[in-house]
PDB file of C-alpha atoms in Angstrom:
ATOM      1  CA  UNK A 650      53.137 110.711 115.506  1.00 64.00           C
ATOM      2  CA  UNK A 651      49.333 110.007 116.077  1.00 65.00           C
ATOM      3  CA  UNK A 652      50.137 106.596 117.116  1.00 85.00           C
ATOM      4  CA  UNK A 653      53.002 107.139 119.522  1.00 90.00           C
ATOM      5  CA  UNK A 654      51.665 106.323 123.147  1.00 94.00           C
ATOM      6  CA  UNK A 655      55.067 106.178 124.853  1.00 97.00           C
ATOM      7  CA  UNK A 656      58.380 108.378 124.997  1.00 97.00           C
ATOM      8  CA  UNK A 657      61.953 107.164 125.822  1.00 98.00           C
ATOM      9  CA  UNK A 658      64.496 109.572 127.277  1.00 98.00           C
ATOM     10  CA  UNK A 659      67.640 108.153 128.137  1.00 98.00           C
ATOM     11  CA  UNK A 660      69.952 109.390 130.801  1.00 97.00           C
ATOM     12  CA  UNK A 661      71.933 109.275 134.020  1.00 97.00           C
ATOM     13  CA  UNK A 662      71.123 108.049 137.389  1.00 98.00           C
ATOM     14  CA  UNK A 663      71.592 111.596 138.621  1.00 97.00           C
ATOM     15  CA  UNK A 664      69.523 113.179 136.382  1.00 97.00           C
ATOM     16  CA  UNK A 665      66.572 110.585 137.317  1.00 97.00           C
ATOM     17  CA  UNK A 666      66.896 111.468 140.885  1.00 98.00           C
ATOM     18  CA  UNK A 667      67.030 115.048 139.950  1.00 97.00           C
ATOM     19  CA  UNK A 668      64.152 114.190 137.642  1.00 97.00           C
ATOM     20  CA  UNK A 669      62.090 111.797 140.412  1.00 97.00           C
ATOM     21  CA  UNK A 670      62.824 114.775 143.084  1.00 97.00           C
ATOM     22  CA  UNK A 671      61.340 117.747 141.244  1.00 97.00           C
ATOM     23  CA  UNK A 672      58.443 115.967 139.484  1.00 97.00           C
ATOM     24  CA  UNK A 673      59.725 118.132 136.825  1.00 97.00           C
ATOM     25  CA  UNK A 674      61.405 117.570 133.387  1.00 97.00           C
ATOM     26  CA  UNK A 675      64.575 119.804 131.789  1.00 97.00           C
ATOM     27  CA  UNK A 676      64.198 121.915 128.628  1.00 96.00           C
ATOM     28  CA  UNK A 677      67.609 122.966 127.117  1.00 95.00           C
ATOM     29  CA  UNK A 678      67.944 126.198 125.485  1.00 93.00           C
ATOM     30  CA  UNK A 679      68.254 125.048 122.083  1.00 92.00           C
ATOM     31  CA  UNK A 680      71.797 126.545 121.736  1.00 91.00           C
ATOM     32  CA  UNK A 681      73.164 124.027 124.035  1.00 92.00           C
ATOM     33  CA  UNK A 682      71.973 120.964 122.459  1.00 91.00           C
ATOM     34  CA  UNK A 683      74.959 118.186 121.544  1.00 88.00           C
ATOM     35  CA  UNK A 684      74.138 118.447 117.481  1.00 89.00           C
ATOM     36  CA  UNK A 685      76.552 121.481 116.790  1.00 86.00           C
ATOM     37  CA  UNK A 686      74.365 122.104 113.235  1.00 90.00           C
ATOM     38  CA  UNK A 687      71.238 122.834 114.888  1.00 88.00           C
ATOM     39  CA  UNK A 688      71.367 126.272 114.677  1.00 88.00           C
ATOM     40  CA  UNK A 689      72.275 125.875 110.593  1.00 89.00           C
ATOM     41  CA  UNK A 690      69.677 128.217 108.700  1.00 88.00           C
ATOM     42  CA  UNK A 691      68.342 129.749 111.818  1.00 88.00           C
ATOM     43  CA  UNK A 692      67.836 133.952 112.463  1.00 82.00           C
ATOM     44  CA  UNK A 693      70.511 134.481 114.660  1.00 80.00           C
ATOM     45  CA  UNK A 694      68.231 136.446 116.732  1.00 78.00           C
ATOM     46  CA  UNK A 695      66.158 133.229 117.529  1.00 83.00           C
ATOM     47  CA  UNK A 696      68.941 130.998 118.164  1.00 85.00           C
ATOM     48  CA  UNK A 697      68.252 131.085 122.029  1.00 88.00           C
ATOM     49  CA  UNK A 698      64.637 131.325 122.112  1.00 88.00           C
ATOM     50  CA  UNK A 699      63.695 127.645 121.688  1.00 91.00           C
ATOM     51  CA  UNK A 700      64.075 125.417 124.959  1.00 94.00           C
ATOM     52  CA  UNK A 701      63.609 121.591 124.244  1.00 95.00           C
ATOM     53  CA  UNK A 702      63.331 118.563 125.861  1.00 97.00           C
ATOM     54  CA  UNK A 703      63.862 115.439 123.767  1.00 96.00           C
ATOM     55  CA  UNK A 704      62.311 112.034 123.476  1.00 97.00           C
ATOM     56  CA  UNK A 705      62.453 108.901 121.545  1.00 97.00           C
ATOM     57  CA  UNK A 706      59.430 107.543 119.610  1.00 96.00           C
ATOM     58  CA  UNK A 707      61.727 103.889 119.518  1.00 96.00           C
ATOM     59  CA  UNK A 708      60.634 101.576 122.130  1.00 95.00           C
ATOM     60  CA  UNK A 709      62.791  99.266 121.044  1.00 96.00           C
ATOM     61  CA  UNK A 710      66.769  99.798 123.310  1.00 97.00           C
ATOM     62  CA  UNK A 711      68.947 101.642 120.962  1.00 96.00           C
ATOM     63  CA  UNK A 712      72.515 101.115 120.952  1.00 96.00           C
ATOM     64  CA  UNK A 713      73.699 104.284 120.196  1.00 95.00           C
ATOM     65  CA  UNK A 714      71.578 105.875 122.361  1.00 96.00           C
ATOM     66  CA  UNK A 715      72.931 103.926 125.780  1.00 96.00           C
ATOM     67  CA  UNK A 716      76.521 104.867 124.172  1.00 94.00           C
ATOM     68  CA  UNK A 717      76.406 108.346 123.974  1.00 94.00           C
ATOM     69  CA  UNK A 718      73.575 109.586 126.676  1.00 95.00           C
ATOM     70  CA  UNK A 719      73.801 106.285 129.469  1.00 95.00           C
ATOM     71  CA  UNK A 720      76.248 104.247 129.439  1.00 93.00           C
ATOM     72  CA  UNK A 721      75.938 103.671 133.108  1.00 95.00           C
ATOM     73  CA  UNK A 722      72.289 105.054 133.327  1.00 97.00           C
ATOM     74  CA  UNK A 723      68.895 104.595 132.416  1.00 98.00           C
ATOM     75  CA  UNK A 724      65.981 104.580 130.030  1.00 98.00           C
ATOM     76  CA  UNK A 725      62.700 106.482 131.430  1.00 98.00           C
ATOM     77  CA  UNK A 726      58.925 105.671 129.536  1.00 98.00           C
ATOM     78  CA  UNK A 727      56.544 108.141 130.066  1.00 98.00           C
ATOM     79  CA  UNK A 728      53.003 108.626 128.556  1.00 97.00           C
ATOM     80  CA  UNK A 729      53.145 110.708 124.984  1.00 96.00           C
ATOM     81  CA  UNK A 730      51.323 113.490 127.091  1.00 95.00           C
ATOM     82  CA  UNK A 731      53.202 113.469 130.401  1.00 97.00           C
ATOM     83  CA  UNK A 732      53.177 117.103 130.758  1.00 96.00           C
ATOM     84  CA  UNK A 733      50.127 119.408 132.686  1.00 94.00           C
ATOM     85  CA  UNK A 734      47.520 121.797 131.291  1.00 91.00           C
ATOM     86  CA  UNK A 735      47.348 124.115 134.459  1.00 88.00           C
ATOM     87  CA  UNK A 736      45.015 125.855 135.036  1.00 83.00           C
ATOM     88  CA  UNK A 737      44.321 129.644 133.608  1.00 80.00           C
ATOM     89  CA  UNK A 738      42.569 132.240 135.609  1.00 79.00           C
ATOM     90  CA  UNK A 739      39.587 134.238 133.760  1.00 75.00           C
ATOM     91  CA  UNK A 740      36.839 136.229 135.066  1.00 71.00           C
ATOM     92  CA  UNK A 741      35.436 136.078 138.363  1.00 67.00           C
ATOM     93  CA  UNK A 742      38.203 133.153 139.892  1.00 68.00           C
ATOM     94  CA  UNK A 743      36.610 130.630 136.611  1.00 77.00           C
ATOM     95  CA  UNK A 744      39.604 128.423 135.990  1.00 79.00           C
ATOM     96  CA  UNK A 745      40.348 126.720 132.005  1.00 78.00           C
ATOM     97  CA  UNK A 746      43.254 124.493 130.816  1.00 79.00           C
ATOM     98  CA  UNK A 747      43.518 126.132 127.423  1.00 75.00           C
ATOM     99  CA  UNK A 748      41.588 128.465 125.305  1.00 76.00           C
ATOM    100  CA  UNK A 749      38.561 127.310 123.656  1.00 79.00           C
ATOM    101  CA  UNK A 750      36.257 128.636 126.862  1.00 74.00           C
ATOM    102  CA  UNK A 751      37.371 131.647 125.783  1.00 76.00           C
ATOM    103  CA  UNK A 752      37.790 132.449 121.942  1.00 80.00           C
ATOM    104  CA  UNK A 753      36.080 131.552 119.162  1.00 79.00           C
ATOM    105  CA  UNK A 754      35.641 128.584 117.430  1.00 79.00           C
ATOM    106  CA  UNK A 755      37.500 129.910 114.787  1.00 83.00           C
ATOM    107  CA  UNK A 756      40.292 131.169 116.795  1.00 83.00           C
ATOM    108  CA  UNK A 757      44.090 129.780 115.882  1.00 77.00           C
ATOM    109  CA  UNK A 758      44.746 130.101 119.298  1.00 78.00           C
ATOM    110  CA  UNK A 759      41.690 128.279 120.997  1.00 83.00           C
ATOM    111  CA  UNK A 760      43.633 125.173 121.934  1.00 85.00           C
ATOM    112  CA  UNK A 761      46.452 127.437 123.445  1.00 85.00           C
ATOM    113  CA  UNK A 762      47.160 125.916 127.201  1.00 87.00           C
ATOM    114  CA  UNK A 763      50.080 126.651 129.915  1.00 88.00           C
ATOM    115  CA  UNK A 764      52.000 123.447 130.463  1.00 92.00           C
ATOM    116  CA  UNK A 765      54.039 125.462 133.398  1.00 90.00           C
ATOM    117  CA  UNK A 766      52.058 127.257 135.843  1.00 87.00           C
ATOM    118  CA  UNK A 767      50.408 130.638 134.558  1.00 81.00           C
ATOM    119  CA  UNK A 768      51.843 132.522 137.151  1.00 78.00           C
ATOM    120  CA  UNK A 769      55.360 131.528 136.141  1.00 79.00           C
ATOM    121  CA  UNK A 770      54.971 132.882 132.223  1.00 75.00           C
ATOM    122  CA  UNK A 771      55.124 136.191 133.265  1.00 67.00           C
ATOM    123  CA  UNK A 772      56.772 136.309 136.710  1.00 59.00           C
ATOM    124  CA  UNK A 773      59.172 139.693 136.901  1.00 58.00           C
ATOM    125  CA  UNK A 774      61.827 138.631 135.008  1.00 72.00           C
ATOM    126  CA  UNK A 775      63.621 140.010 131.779  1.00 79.00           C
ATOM    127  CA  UNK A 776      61.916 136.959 129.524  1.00 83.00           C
ATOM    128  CA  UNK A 777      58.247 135.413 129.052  1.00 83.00           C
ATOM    129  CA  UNK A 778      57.446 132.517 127.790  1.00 86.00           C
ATOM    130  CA  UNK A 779      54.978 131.830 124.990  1.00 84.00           C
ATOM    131  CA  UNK A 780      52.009 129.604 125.886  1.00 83.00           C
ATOM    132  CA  UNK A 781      51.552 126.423 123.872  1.00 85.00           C
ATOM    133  CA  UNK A 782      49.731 127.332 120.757  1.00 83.00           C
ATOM    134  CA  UNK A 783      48.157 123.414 120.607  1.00 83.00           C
ATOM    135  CA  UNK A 784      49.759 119.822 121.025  1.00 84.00           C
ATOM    136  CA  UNK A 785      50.069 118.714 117.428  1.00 78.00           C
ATOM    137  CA  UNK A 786      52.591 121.732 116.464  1.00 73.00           C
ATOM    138  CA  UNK A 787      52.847 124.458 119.241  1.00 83.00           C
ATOM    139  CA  UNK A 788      54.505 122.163 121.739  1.00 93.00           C
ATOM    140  CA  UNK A 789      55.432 118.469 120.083  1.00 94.00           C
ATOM    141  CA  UNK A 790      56.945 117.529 116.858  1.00 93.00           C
ATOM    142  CA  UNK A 791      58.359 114.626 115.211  1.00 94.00           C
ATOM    143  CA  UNK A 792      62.384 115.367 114.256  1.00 95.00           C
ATOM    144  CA  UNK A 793      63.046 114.811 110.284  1.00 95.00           C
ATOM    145  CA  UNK A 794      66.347 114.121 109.056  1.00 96.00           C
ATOM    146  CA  UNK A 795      67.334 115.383 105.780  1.00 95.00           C
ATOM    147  CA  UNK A 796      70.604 117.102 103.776  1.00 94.00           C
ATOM    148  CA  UNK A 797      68.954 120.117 103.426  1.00 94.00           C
ATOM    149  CA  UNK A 798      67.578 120.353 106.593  1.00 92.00           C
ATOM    150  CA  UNK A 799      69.644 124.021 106.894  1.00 91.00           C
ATOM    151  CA  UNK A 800      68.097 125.049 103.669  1.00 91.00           C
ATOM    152  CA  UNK A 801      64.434 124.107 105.155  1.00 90.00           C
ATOM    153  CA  UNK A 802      65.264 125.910 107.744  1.00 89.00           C
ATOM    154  CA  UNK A 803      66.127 129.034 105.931  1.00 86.00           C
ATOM    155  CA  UNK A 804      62.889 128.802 103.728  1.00 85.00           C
ATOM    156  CA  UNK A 805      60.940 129.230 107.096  1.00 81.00           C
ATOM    157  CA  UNK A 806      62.052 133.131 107.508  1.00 80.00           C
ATOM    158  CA  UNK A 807      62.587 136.085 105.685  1.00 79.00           C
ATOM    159  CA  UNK A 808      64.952 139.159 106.742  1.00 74.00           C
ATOM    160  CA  UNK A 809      63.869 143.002 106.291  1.00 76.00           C
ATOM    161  CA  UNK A 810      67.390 144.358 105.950  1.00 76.00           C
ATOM    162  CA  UNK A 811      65.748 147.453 105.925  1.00 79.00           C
ATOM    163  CA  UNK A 812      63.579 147.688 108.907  1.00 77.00           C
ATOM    164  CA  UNK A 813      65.752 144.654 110.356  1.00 71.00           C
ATOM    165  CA  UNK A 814      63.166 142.336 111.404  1.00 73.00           C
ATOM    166  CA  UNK A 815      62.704 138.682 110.934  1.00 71.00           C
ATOM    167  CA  UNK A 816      59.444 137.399 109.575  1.00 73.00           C
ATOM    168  CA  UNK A 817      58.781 133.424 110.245  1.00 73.00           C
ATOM    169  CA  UNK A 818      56.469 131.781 108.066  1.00 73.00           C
ATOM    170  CA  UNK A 819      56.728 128.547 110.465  1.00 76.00           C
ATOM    171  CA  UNK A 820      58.167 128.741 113.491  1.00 80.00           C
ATOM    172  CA  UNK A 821      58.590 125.075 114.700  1.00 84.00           C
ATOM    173  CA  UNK A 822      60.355 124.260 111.521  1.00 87.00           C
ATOM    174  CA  UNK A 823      63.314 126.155 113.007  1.00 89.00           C
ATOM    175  CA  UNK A 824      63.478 122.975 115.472  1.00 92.00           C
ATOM    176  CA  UNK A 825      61.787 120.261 112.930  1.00 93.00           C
ATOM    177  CA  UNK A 826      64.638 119.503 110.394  1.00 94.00           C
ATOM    178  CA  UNK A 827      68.304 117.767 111.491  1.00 94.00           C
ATOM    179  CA  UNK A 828      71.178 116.536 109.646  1.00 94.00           C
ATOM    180  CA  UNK A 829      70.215 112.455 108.601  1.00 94.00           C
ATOM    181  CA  UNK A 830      72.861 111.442 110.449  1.00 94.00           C
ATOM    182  CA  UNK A 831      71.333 111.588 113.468  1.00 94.00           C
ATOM    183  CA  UNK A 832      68.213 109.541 112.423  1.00 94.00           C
ATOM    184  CA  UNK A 833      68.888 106.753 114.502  1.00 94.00           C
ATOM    185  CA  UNK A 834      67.543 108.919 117.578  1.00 94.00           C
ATOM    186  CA  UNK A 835      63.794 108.782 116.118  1.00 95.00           C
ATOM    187  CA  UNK A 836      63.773 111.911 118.117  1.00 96.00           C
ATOM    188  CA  UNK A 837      60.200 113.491 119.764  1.00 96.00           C
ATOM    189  CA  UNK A 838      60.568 117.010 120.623  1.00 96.00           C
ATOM    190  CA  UNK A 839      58.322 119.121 123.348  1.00 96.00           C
ATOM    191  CA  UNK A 840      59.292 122.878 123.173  1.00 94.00           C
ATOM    192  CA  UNK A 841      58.846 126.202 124.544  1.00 93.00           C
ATOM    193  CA  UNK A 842      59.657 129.500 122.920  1.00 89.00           C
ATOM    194  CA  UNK A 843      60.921 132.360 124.677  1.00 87.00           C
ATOM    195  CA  UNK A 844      60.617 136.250 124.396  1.00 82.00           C
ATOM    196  CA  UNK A 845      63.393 138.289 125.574  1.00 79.00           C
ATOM    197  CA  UNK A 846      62.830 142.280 126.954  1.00 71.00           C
ATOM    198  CA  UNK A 847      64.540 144.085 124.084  1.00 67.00           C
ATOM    199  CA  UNK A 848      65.843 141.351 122.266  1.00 64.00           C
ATOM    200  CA  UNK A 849      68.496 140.808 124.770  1.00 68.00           C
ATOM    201  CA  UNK A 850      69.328 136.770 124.976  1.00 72.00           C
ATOM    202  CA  UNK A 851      71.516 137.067 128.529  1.00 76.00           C
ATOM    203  CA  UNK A 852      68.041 137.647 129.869  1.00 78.00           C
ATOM    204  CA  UNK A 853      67.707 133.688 128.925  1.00 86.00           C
ATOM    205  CA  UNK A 854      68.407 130.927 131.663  1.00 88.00           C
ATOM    206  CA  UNK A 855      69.799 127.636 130.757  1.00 91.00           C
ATOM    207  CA  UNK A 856      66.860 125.553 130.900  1.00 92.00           C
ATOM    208  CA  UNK A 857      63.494 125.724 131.528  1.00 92.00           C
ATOM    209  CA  UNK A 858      61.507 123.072 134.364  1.00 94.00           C
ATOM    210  CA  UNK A 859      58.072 121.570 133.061  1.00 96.00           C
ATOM    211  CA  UNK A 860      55.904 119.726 135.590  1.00 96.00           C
ATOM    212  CA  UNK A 861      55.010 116.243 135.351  1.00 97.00           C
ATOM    213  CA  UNK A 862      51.722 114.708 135.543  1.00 96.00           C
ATOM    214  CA  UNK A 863      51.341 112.426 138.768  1.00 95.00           C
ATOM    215  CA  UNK A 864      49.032 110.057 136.429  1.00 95.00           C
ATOM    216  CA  UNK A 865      52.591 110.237 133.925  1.00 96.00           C
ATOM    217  CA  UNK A 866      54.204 109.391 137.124  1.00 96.00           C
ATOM    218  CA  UNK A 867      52.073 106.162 138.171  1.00 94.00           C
ATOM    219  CA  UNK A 868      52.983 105.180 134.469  1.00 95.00           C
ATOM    220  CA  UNK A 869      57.016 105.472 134.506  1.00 97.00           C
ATOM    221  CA  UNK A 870      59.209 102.573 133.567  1.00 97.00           C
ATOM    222  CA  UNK A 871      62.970 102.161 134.056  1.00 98.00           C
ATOM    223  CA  UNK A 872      65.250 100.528 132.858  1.00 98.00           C
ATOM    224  CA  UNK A 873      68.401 100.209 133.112  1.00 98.00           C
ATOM    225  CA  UNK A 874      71.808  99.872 131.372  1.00 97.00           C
ATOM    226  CA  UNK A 875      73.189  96.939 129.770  1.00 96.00           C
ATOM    227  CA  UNK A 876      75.086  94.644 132.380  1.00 96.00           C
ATOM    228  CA  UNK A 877      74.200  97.006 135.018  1.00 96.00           C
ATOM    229  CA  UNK A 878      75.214  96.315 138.249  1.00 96.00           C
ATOM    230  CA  UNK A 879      73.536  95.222 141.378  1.00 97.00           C
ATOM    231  CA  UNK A 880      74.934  98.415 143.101  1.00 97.00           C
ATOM    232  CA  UNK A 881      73.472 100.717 140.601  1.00 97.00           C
ATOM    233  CA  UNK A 882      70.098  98.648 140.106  1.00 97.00           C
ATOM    234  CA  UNK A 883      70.150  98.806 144.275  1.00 97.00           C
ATOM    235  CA  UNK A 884      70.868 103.052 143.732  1.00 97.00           C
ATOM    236  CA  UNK A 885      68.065 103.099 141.007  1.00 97.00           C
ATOM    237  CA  UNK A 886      65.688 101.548 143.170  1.00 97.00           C
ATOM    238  CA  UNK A 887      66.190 103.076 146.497  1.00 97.00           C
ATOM    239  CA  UNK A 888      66.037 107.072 144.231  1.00 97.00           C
ATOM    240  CA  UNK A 889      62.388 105.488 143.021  1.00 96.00           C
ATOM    241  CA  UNK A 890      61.453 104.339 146.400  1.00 96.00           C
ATOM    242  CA  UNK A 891      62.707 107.946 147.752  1.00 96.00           C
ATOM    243  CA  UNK A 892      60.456 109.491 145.220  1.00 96.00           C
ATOM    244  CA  UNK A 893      57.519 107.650 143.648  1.00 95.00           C
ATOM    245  CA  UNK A 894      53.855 106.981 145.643  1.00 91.00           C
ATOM    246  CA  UNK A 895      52.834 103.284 145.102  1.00 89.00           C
ATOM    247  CA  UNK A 896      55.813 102.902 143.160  1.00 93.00           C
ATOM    248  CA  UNK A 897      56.486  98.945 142.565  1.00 94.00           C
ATOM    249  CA  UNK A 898      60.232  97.389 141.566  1.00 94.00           C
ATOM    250  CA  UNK A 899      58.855  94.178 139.889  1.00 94.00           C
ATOM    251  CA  UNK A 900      56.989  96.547 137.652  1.00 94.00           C
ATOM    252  CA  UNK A 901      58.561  99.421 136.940  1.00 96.00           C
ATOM    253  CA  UNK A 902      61.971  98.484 137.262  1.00 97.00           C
ATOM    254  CA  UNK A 903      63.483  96.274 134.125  1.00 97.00           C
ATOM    255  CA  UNK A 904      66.660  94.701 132.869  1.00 97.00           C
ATOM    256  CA  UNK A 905      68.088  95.679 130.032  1.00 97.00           C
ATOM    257  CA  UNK A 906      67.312  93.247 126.823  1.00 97.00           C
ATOM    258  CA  UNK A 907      71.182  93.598 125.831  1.00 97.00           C
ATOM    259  CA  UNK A 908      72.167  92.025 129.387  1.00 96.00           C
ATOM    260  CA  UNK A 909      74.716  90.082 127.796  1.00 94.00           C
ATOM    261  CA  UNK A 910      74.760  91.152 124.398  1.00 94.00           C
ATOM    262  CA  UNK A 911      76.231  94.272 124.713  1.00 88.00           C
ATOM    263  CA  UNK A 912      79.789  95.751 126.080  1.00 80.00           C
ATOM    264  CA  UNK A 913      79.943  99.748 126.034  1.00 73.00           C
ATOM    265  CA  UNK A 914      83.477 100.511 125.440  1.00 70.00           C
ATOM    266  CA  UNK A 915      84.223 103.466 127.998  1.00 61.00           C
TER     267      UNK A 915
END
């Protein structure tokens, strides 16, 4: 993962003018996601807690991936680190962007940062979130695909039946490990993990919203399906237009490299 310098999300033209609009990308609440095993060998009590947004490392166009998530949409490229470090308030008004200003050198927590604004962690509702703990496994990981991925799972967490508490041993490796048959997404994962006020997961929303860097911004690249049509390349351009400062067509805008190779079968 140390070498990947671009992500690859592939989705609808909606969703990019959704996307474009808010500056902002979606987290799923990792119940919801389209891979009905994920939640094989995971606490039920934790099955709602994750919210993920996922990426491929591929640059190359994937097939399978324009089938099933854009068959009449687009690919967006973004910078591995597209997200923020906001800004946390300390003493006397002194702003940081994570931890190590604050903690020891020591400290497993000293490259904790807020990739959502501090002020929404904690902001009066029934849930928090958990700050990042660092970048290499607090807030991105590489997907592996395996058979046992539900047994991996299950070897991250043990169950008091007695005093009926869960105690993880890794957290993130409840969201590492998938079924092999979904290798072919060479999947990226940024994630947050929620805490609910008693335990109570209807306290959780749907998604989470994570900003987007402006520099990330000045770096996006489109492009769009196979065949597409002048229409949609037209709609696609106009929603980046709408949206994007110094944003430039010839640029940022590209054909698909299956133009022609490549009928989806709707």
């Amino acid at each position: 993962m140390d070498k990947v310098e671009k992500v690859n999300h592939y989705t609808s033209i909606e969703s990019l003018d959704k996307i474009l609009e808010s500056k902002k990308i979606l987290f799923k609440r990792f119940d919801l996601m389209d891979d009905q095993t994920e939640n094989s060998g995971v606490p039920e009590i934790l099955k709602k807690n994750f919210f993920l947004s996922c990426w491929s490392k591929e640059s190359k166009e994937m097939i399978p991936q324009w089938a099933m998530y854009a068959s009449n949409g687009i690919r967006i490229e973004l910078p591995f680190k597209w997200y923020i470090k906001h800004a946390i308030p300390i003493d006397e008004g002194k702003l940081v962007t994570d931890f190590t200003e604050i903690v020891g050198k020591d400290h497993p927590y000293k490259y904790s940062f807020f990739p959502i604004p501090f002020s929404e962690f904690l902001s009066g509702k029934n849930y928090a979130i958990s700050p990042a703990i660092n970048e290499s496994n607090g807030f991105i990981l590489e997907v592996e695909y395996c058979n046992d991925f539900k047994e991996k799972k299950q070897q991250a967490w043990i169950y008091d039946s007695e005093t009926k508490i869960t105690h993880l041993q890794n957290l993130h490796s409840l969201i590492t490990y998938k079924d092999e048959y979904w290798d072919f997404q060479k999947e990226i994962r940024y994630y947050l993990t929620a805490i609910c006020k008693d335990g109570l997961h209807e306290y959780l929303p749907e998604f989470i919203l994570v900003p987007i860097s402006s520099e990330a911004l000045n770096q996006i690249t489109i492009t769009l399906y196979p065949n597409c049509t002048q229409e949609d390349e037209l709609k696609v351009i106009e929603i980046c237009q709408k949206h994007l400062e110094n944003f430039n067509s010839v640029i940022q805008i590209k054909r698909s490299l299956l133009d022609g190779k490549y009928n989806p079968k709707n």
